[in-house]
């Protein structure tokens, strides 16, 4: 079977893609062993478990929903899928959540240090068509 997920690559805008829902397809999509990172709305980031160890480029920051503090930085390509607790499999991302997370991860980020804090700085995408317009806020 296949699922429709939101792909988020370093230096690029997110986009929807249909991928296989088997382990091999999921691993191919992120380039290695997969790791889950929970998001809101029963959604999950699926990323390369060894992304940082293997020196993959830093991609996007993830924040705590309550405190809004940065809790991690995902390295390498990742995707977002629907993963309700009652389901044994990853599922296609519903349309409303496609829009929500496309807006959330729209701008690529670079990372720097200000004092003792690491900060995410939104930047324009590299090598992607200018036809991509910023979604309505």
Short mmCIF file of N, CA and C in Angstrom, two decimals:
data_model
loop_
_atom_site.label_atom_id
_atom_site.label_comp_id
_atom_site.label_asym_id
_atom_site.label_seq_id
_atom_site.Cartn_x
_atom_site.Cartn_y
_atom_site.Cartn_z
N UNK A 1 0.83 -1.19 0.00
CA UNK A 1 0.00 0.00 0.00
C UNK A 1 0.87 1.24 0.00
N UNK A 2 0.24 2.37 -0.19
CA UNK A 2 0.98 3.63 -0.18
C UNK A 2 0.26 4.65 0.69
N UNK A 3 1.03 5.65 1.11
CA UNK A 3 0.49 6.73 1.93
C UNK A 3 0.98 8.06 1.37
N UNK A 4 0.21 9.10 1.62
CA UNK A 4 0.58 10.45 1.19
C UNK A 4 1.14 11.19 2.40
N UNK A 5 2.39 11.65 2.26
CA UNK A 5 3.09 12.29 3.37
C UNK A 5 3.64 13.65 2.95
N UNK A 6 3.98 14.46 3.94
CA UNK A 6 4.62 15.75 3.70
C UNK A 6 6.12 15.56 3.83
N UNK A 7 6.85 15.79 2.74
CA UNK A 7 8.30 15.66 2.73
C UNK A 7 8.91 17.01 3.09
N UNK A 8 9.89 17.00 4.00
CA UNK A 8 10.59 18.23 4.39
C UNK A 8 12.09 17.96 4.23
N UNK A 9 12.70 18.64 3.27
CA UNK A 9 14.12 18.49 3.00
C UNK A 9 14.86 19.75 3.43
N UNK A 10 16.13 19.62 3.82
CA UNK A 10 16.92 20.81 4.14
C UNK A 10 16.97 21.76 2.94
N UNK A 11 16.87 23.05 3.21
CA UNK A 11 17.01 24.10 2.21
C UNK A 11 15.87 24.17 1.20
N UNK A 12 14.77 23.42 1.43
CA UNK A 12 13.66 23.40 0.48
C UNK A 12 12.33 23.60 1.19
N UNK A 13 11.32 23.96 0.41
CA UNK A 13 9.96 24.04 0.90
C UNK A 13 9.38 22.63 1.00
N UNK A 14 8.46 22.39 1.92
CA UNK A 14 7.83 21.07 2.01
C UNK A 14 6.93 20.79 0.81
N UNK A 15 6.73 19.50 0.52
CA UNK A 15 5.86 19.09 -0.58
C UNK A 15 5.25 17.73 -0.26
N UNK A 16 4.11 17.46 -0.85
CA UNK A 16 3.43 16.18 -0.65
C UNK A 16 3.99 15.15 -1.61
N UNK A 17 4.02 13.89 -1.13
CA UNK A 17 4.53 12.80 -1.95
C UNK A 17 3.85 11.51 -1.52
N UNK A 18 3.60 10.63 -2.47
CA UNK A 18 3.06 9.32 -2.17
C UNK A 18 4.22 8.34 -2.07
N UNK A 19 4.28 7.62 -0.94
CA UNK A 19 5.36 6.66 -0.72
C UNK A 19 4.76 5.33 -0.26
N UNK A 20 5.55 4.26 -0.32
CA UNK A 20 5.11 2.97 0.19
C UNK A 20 5.04 3.01 1.70
N UNK A 21 4.16 2.21 2.29
CA UNK A 21 4.03 2.21 3.75
C UNK A 21 4.81 1.08 4.41
N UNK A 22 5.62 0.35 3.64
CA UNK A 22 6.44 -0.73 4.20
C UNK A 22 7.75 -0.16 4.74
N UNK A 23 8.39 -0.90 5.63
CA UNK A 23 9.61 -0.42 6.30
C UNK A 23 10.70 -0.04 5.31
N UNK A 24 10.90 -0.84 4.27
CA UNK A 24 11.94 -0.54 3.29
C UNK A 24 11.70 0.81 2.62
N UNK A 25 10.46 1.08 2.23
CA UNK A 25 10.12 2.37 1.60
C UNK A 25 10.33 3.53 2.55
N UNK A 26 9.93 3.35 3.82
CA UNK A 26 10.11 4.42 4.81
C UNK A 26 11.59 4.72 5.01
N UNK A 27 12.41 3.67 5.11
CA UNK A 27 13.85 3.85 5.29
C UNK A 27 14.48 4.50 4.07
N UNK A 28 14.04 4.10 2.87
CA UNK A 28 14.57 4.72 1.65
C UNK A 28 14.28 6.21 1.63
N UNK A 29 13.11 6.58 2.10
CA UNK A 29 12.70 7.99 2.04
C UNK A 29 13.59 8.88 2.91
N UNK A 30 14.04 8.36 4.06
CA UNK A 30 14.87 9.17 4.96
C UNK A 30 16.36 8.82 4.87
N UNK A 31 16.68 7.80 4.09
CA UNK A 31 18.09 7.44 3.88
C UNK A 31 18.73 6.66 5.01
N UNK A 32 17.96 5.86 5.72
CA UNK A 32 18.54 5.06 6.81
C UNK A 32 17.48 4.56 7.77
N UNK A 33 17.96 4.10 8.93
CA UNK A 33 17.04 3.62 9.97
C UNK A 33 16.08 4.74 10.35
N UNK A 34 14.82 4.39 10.61
CA UNK A 34 13.84 5.43 10.92
C UNK A 34 13.70 5.63 12.43
N UNK A 35 13.38 6.87 12.76
CA UNK A 35 13.08 7.26 14.14
C UNK A 35 11.80 8.08 14.10
N UNK A 36 10.95 7.87 15.10
CA UNK A 36 9.70 8.62 15.21
C UNK A 36 9.89 9.80 16.15
N UNK A 37 9.24 10.91 15.81
CA UNK A 37 9.25 12.08 16.65
C UNK A 37 7.81 12.60 16.67
N UNK A 38 7.12 12.49 17.82
CA UNK A 38 5.69 12.85 17.85
C UNK A 38 5.46 14.36 17.68
N UNK A 39 4.41 14.67 16.93
CA UNK A 39 3.93 16.04 16.75
C UNK A 39 2.52 16.10 17.33
N UNK A 40 1.88 17.23 17.19
CA UNK A 40 0.49 17.37 17.63
C UNK A 40 -0.45 16.70 16.62
N UNK A 41 -1.71 16.62 16.97
CA UNK A 41 -2.77 16.13 16.07
C UNK A 41 -2.56 14.70 15.58
N UNK A 42 -1.99 13.84 16.43
CA UNK A 42 -1.75 12.43 16.06
C UNK A 42 -0.83 12.29 14.85
N UNK A 43 0.06 13.23 14.67
CA UNK A 43 1.01 13.17 13.57
C UNK A 43 2.39 12.82 14.08
N UNK A 44 3.23 12.34 13.16
CA UNK A 44 4.56 11.88 13.54
C UNK A 44 5.57 12.34 12.49
N UNK A 45 6.71 12.84 12.97
CA UNK A 45 7.85 13.05 12.09
C UNK A 45 8.58 11.72 12.01
N UNK A 46 8.92 11.30 10.80
CA UNK A 46 9.74 10.12 10.59
C UNK A 46 11.04 10.62 9.97
N UNK A 47 12.14 10.39 10.69
CA UNK A 47 13.44 10.91 10.25
C UNK A 47 14.50 9.81 10.32
N UNK A 48 15.69 10.14 9.87
CA UNK A 48 16.82 9.22 9.92
C UNK A 48 17.35 9.20 11.35
N UNK A 49 17.33 8.03 11.96
CA UNK A 49 17.75 7.87 13.35
C UNK A 49 19.19 8.32 13.59
N UNK A 50 20.04 8.18 12.58
CA UNK A 50 21.46 8.52 12.72
C UNK A 50 21.82 9.79 11.95
N UNK A 51 20.82 10.62 11.66
CA UNK A 51 21.05 11.82 10.86
C UNK A 51 22.14 12.72 11.40
N UNK A 52 22.11 13.02 12.68
CA UNK A 52 23.12 13.90 13.27
C UNK A 52 24.47 13.20 13.34
N UNK A 53 24.46 11.93 13.75
CA UNK A 53 25.71 11.17 13.87
C UNK A 53 26.42 11.08 12.52
N UNK A 54 25.63 10.91 11.45
CA UNK A 54 26.20 10.77 10.11
C UNK A 54 26.46 12.10 9.43
N UNK A 55 26.22 13.21 10.13
CA UNK A 55 26.53 14.53 9.59
C UNK A 55 25.58 15.02 8.52
N UNK A 56 24.34 14.54 8.53
CA UNK A 56 23.37 15.06 7.57
C UNK A 56 23.11 16.53 7.87
N UNK A 57 22.75 17.32 6.85
CA UNK A 57 22.51 18.75 7.09
C UNK A 57 21.35 18.97 8.04
N UNK A 58 21.51 19.96 8.92
CA UNK A 58 20.42 20.31 9.83
C UNK A 58 19.25 20.84 9.00
N UNK A 59 18.05 20.46 9.39
CA UNK A 59 16.88 20.75 8.58
C UNK A 59 15.94 21.74 9.26
N UNK A 60 15.15 21.28 10.22
CA UNK A 60 14.17 22.15 10.89
C UNK A 60 14.19 21.89 12.38
N UNK A 61 13.85 22.94 13.13
CA UNK A 61 13.72 22.82 14.58
C UNK A 61 12.33 22.31 14.93
N UNK A 62 12.25 21.63 16.06
CA UNK A 62 10.98 21.16 16.60
C UNK A 62 10.83 21.79 17.98
N UNK A 63 9.63 22.29 18.27
CA UNK A 63 9.39 23.04 19.50
C UNK A 63 8.37 22.33 20.39
N UNK A 64 8.49 22.55 21.68
CA UNK A 64 7.51 22.07 22.65
C UNK A 64 6.21 22.85 22.43
N UNK A 65 5.09 22.13 22.34
CA UNK A 65 3.81 22.79 22.08
C UNK A 65 3.40 23.77 23.17
N UNK A 66 3.75 23.48 24.41
CA UNK A 66 3.33 24.34 25.52
C UNK A 66 4.30 25.48 25.77
N UNK A 67 5.59 25.18 25.89
CA UNK A 67 6.56 26.21 26.25
C UNK A 67 7.10 26.97 25.04
N UNK A 68 6.92 26.40 23.85
CA UNK A 68 7.44 26.97 22.60
C UNK A 68 8.97 26.99 22.55
N UNK A 69 9.60 26.23 23.45
CA UNK A 69 11.06 26.14 23.44
C UNK A 69 11.51 25.09 22.44
N UNK A 70 12.66 25.35 21.79
CA UNK A 70 13.22 24.39 20.87
C UNK A 70 13.63 23.15 21.65
N UNK A 71 13.16 21.98 21.21
CA UNK A 71 13.51 20.74 21.91
C UNK A 71 14.44 19.85 21.10
N UNK A 72 14.51 20.08 19.79
CA UNK A 72 15.42 19.29 18.97
C UNK A 72 15.54 19.93 17.60
N UNK A 73 16.55 19.50 16.86
CA UNK A 73 16.72 19.87 15.47
C UNK A 73 16.81 18.57 14.69
N UNK A 74 15.98 18.45 13.67
CA UNK A 74 16.00 17.26 12.83
C UNK A 74 17.07 17.43 11.77
N UNK A 75 17.92 16.42 11.61
CA UNK A 75 18.98 16.45 10.60
C UNK A 75 18.56 15.56 9.43
N UNK A 76 18.75 16.06 8.22
CA UNK A 76 18.41 15.30 7.03
C UNK A 76 16.94 15.41 6.67
N UNK A 77 16.61 14.75 5.59
CA UNK A 77 15.24 14.72 5.08
C UNK A 77 14.33 13.98 6.06
N UNK A 78 13.12 14.48 6.23
CA UNK A 78 12.13 13.78 7.04
C UNK A 78 10.76 13.91 6.39
N UNK A 79 9.82 13.13 6.89
CA UNK A 79 8.45 13.29 6.42
C UNK A 79 7.50 13.25 7.60
N UNK A 80 6.31 13.78 7.36
CA UNK A 80 5.27 13.83 8.38
C UNK A 80 4.10 13.00 7.88
N UNK A 81 3.61 12.11 8.75
CA UNK A 81 2.47 11.26 8.42
C UNK A 81 1.48 11.29 9.57
N UNK A 82 0.33 10.72 9.31
CA UNK A 82 -0.71 10.61 10.33
C UNK A 82 -0.49 9.30 11.07
N UNK A 83 -0.52 9.31 12.40
CA UNK A 83 -0.22 8.12 13.19
C UNK A 83 -1.07 8.08 14.46
N UNK A 84 -2.40 7.95 14.30
CA UNK A 84 -3.24 7.88 15.50
C UNK A 84 -2.89 6.65 16.33
N UNK A 85 -3.01 6.77 17.62
CA UNK A 85 -2.59 5.71 18.54
C UNK A 85 -3.30 4.39 18.28
N UNK A 86 -4.53 4.45 17.80
CA UNK A 86 -5.28 3.21 17.57
C UNK A 86 -4.87 2.49 16.28
N UNK A 87 -4.04 3.12 15.47
CA UNK A 87 -3.60 2.50 14.22
C UNK A 87 -2.25 1.81 14.41
N UNK A 88 -2.10 0.67 13.77
CA UNK A 88 -0.82 -0.04 13.83
C UNK A 88 0.14 0.42 12.74
N UNK A 89 -0.35 1.22 11.79
CA UNK A 89 0.46 1.66 10.66
C UNK A 89 0.45 3.18 10.56
N UNK A 90 1.43 3.68 9.82
CA UNK A 90 1.40 5.08 9.45
C UNK A 90 0.34 5.26 8.37
N UNK A 91 -0.34 6.40 8.40
CA UNK A 91 -1.42 6.67 7.46
C UNK A 91 -1.15 7.96 6.70
N UNK A 92 -1.94 8.17 5.64
CA UNK A 92 -1.84 9.40 4.86
C UNK A 92 -2.21 10.61 5.72
N UNK A 93 -1.53 11.70 5.47
CA UNK A 93 -1.78 12.94 6.19
C UNK A 93 -3.06 13.58 5.67
N UNK A 94 -4.07 13.79 6.55
CA UNK A 94 -5.32 14.42 6.10
C UNK A 94 -5.06 15.83 5.56
N UNK A 95 -5.94 16.28 4.68
CA UNK A 95 -5.80 17.56 3.99
C UNK A 95 -5.57 18.73 4.96
N UNK A 96 -6.36 18.81 6.04
CA UNK A 96 -6.21 19.94 6.97
C UNK A 96 -4.84 19.92 7.64
N UNK A 97 -4.32 18.73 7.91
CA UNK A 97 -3.00 18.64 8.54
C UNK A 97 -1.88 18.84 7.53
N UNK A 98 -2.13 18.52 6.27
CA UNK A 98 -1.17 18.86 5.21
C UNK A 98 -0.93 20.36 5.21
N UNK A 99 -2.03 21.11 5.26
CA UNK A 99 -1.94 22.57 5.24
C UNK A 99 -1.26 23.10 6.50
N UNK A 100 -1.65 22.57 7.64
CA UNK A 100 -1.08 23.03 8.91
C UNK A 100 0.44 22.85 8.94
N UNK A 101 0.91 21.65 8.60
CA UNK A 101 2.35 21.38 8.70
C UNK A 101 3.14 21.96 7.53
N UNK A 102 2.49 22.15 6.38
CA UNK A 102 3.16 22.86 5.29
C UNK A 102 3.47 24.28 5.73
N UNK A 103 2.50 24.93 6.36
CA UNK A 103 2.73 26.29 6.87
C UNK A 103 3.79 26.29 7.96
N UNK A 104 3.72 25.32 8.87
CA UNK A 104 4.67 25.26 9.99
C UNK A 104 6.12 25.10 9.51
N UNK A 105 6.33 24.27 8.49
CA UNK A 105 7.69 23.99 8.03
C UNK A 105 8.01 24.66 6.70
N UNK A 106 7.24 25.67 6.30
CA UNK A 106 7.37 26.32 5.00
C UNK A 106 8.78 26.88 4.77
N UNK A 107 9.31 27.59 5.72
CA UNK A 107 10.62 28.22 5.53
C UNK A 107 11.76 27.30 5.97
N UNK A 108 12.73 27.07 5.07
CA UNK A 108 13.94 26.38 5.52
C UNK A 108 14.59 27.17 6.66
N UNK A 109 15.39 26.48 7.45
CA UNK A 109 16.01 27.14 8.60
C UNK A 109 17.51 26.89 8.61
N UNK A 110 18.23 27.88 9.10
CA UNK A 110 19.65 27.73 9.42
C UNK A 110 19.75 27.95 10.93
N UNK A 111 20.82 27.47 11.51
CA UNK A 111 20.93 27.49 12.96
C UNK A 111 22.19 28.20 13.39
N UNK A 112 22.06 28.96 14.47
CA UNK A 112 23.19 29.69 15.02
C UNK A 112 23.07 29.79 16.52
N UNK A 113 24.12 30.30 17.12
CA UNK A 113 24.15 30.44 18.57
C UNK A 113 24.10 31.92 18.91
N UNK A 114 23.21 32.25 19.83
CA UNK A 114 23.15 33.60 20.41
C UNK A 114 23.32 33.40 21.90
N UNK A 115 24.46 33.82 22.42
CA UNK A 115 24.77 33.55 23.82
C UNK A 115 24.85 32.06 24.04
N UNK A 116 24.06 31.55 24.96
CA UNK A 116 24.08 30.12 25.24
C UNK A 116 22.95 29.38 24.54
N UNK A 117 22.17 30.08 23.72
CA UNK A 117 21.02 29.47 23.06
C UNK A 117 21.30 29.20 21.59
N UNK A 118 20.74 28.10 21.10
CA UNK A 118 20.75 27.82 19.66
C UNK A 118 19.44 28.35 19.12
N UNK A 119 19.50 29.09 18.00
CA UNK A 119 18.31 29.67 17.41
C UNK A 119 18.16 29.20 15.97
N UNK A 120 16.90 29.12 15.53
CA UNK A 120 16.57 28.78 14.15
C UNK A 120 16.25 30.07 13.41
N UNK A 121 16.89 30.25 12.26
CA UNK A 121 16.70 31.46 11.47
C UNK A 121 16.08 31.06 10.14
N UNK A 122 14.84 31.52 9.85
CA UNK A 122 14.22 31.20 8.57
C UNK A 122 15.00 31.83 7.42
N UNK A 123 15.16 31.07 6.33
CA UNK A 123 15.88 31.54 5.14
C UNK A 123 15.10 31.14 3.89
N UNK A 124 15.36 31.82 2.76
CA UNK A 124 14.69 31.40 1.52
C UNK A 124 15.23 30.05 1.06
N UNK A 125 14.41 29.29 0.34
CA UNK A 125 14.88 27.98 -0.14
C UNK A 125 15.96 28.13 -1.20
N UNK A 126 16.78 27.08 -1.34
CA UNK A 126 17.83 27.04 -2.35
C UNK A 126 17.38 26.10 -3.46
N UNK A 127 17.61 26.50 -4.72
CA UNK A 127 17.34 25.64 -5.89
C UNK A 127 15.92 25.11 -5.95
N UNK A 128 14.97 25.96 -5.66
CA UNK A 128 13.58 25.54 -5.80
C UNK A 128 12.83 26.64 -6.53
N UNK A 129 11.89 26.26 -7.34
CA UNK A 129 11.16 27.17 -8.19
C UNK A 129 10.56 28.34 -7.40
N UNK A 130 10.59 29.51 -8.00
CA UNK A 130 10.00 30.67 -7.35
C UNK A 130 8.47 30.63 -7.47
N UNK A 131 7.95 29.60 -8.12
CA UNK A 131 6.50 29.44 -8.22
C UNK A 131 5.88 29.11 -6.87
N UNK A 132 6.72 28.68 -5.93
CA UNK A 132 6.20 28.40 -4.59
C UNK A 132 5.88 29.71 -3.91
N UNK A 133 4.64 29.89 -3.57
CA UNK A 133 4.24 31.11 -2.88
C UNK A 133 4.02 30.80 -1.42
N UNK A 134 4.30 31.78 -0.58
CA UNK A 134 4.10 31.59 0.86
C UNK A 134 2.63 31.36 1.11
N UNK A 135 2.29 30.31 1.87
CA UNK A 135 0.88 30.05 2.15
C UNK A 135 0.27 31.16 2.98
N UNK A 136 -1.05 31.30 2.88
CA UNK A 136 -1.74 32.30 3.69
C UNK A 136 -1.58 31.97 5.16
N UNK A 137 -1.44 32.98 5.96
CA UNK A 137 -1.27 32.79 7.41
C UNK A 137 -2.56 32.96 8.12
#
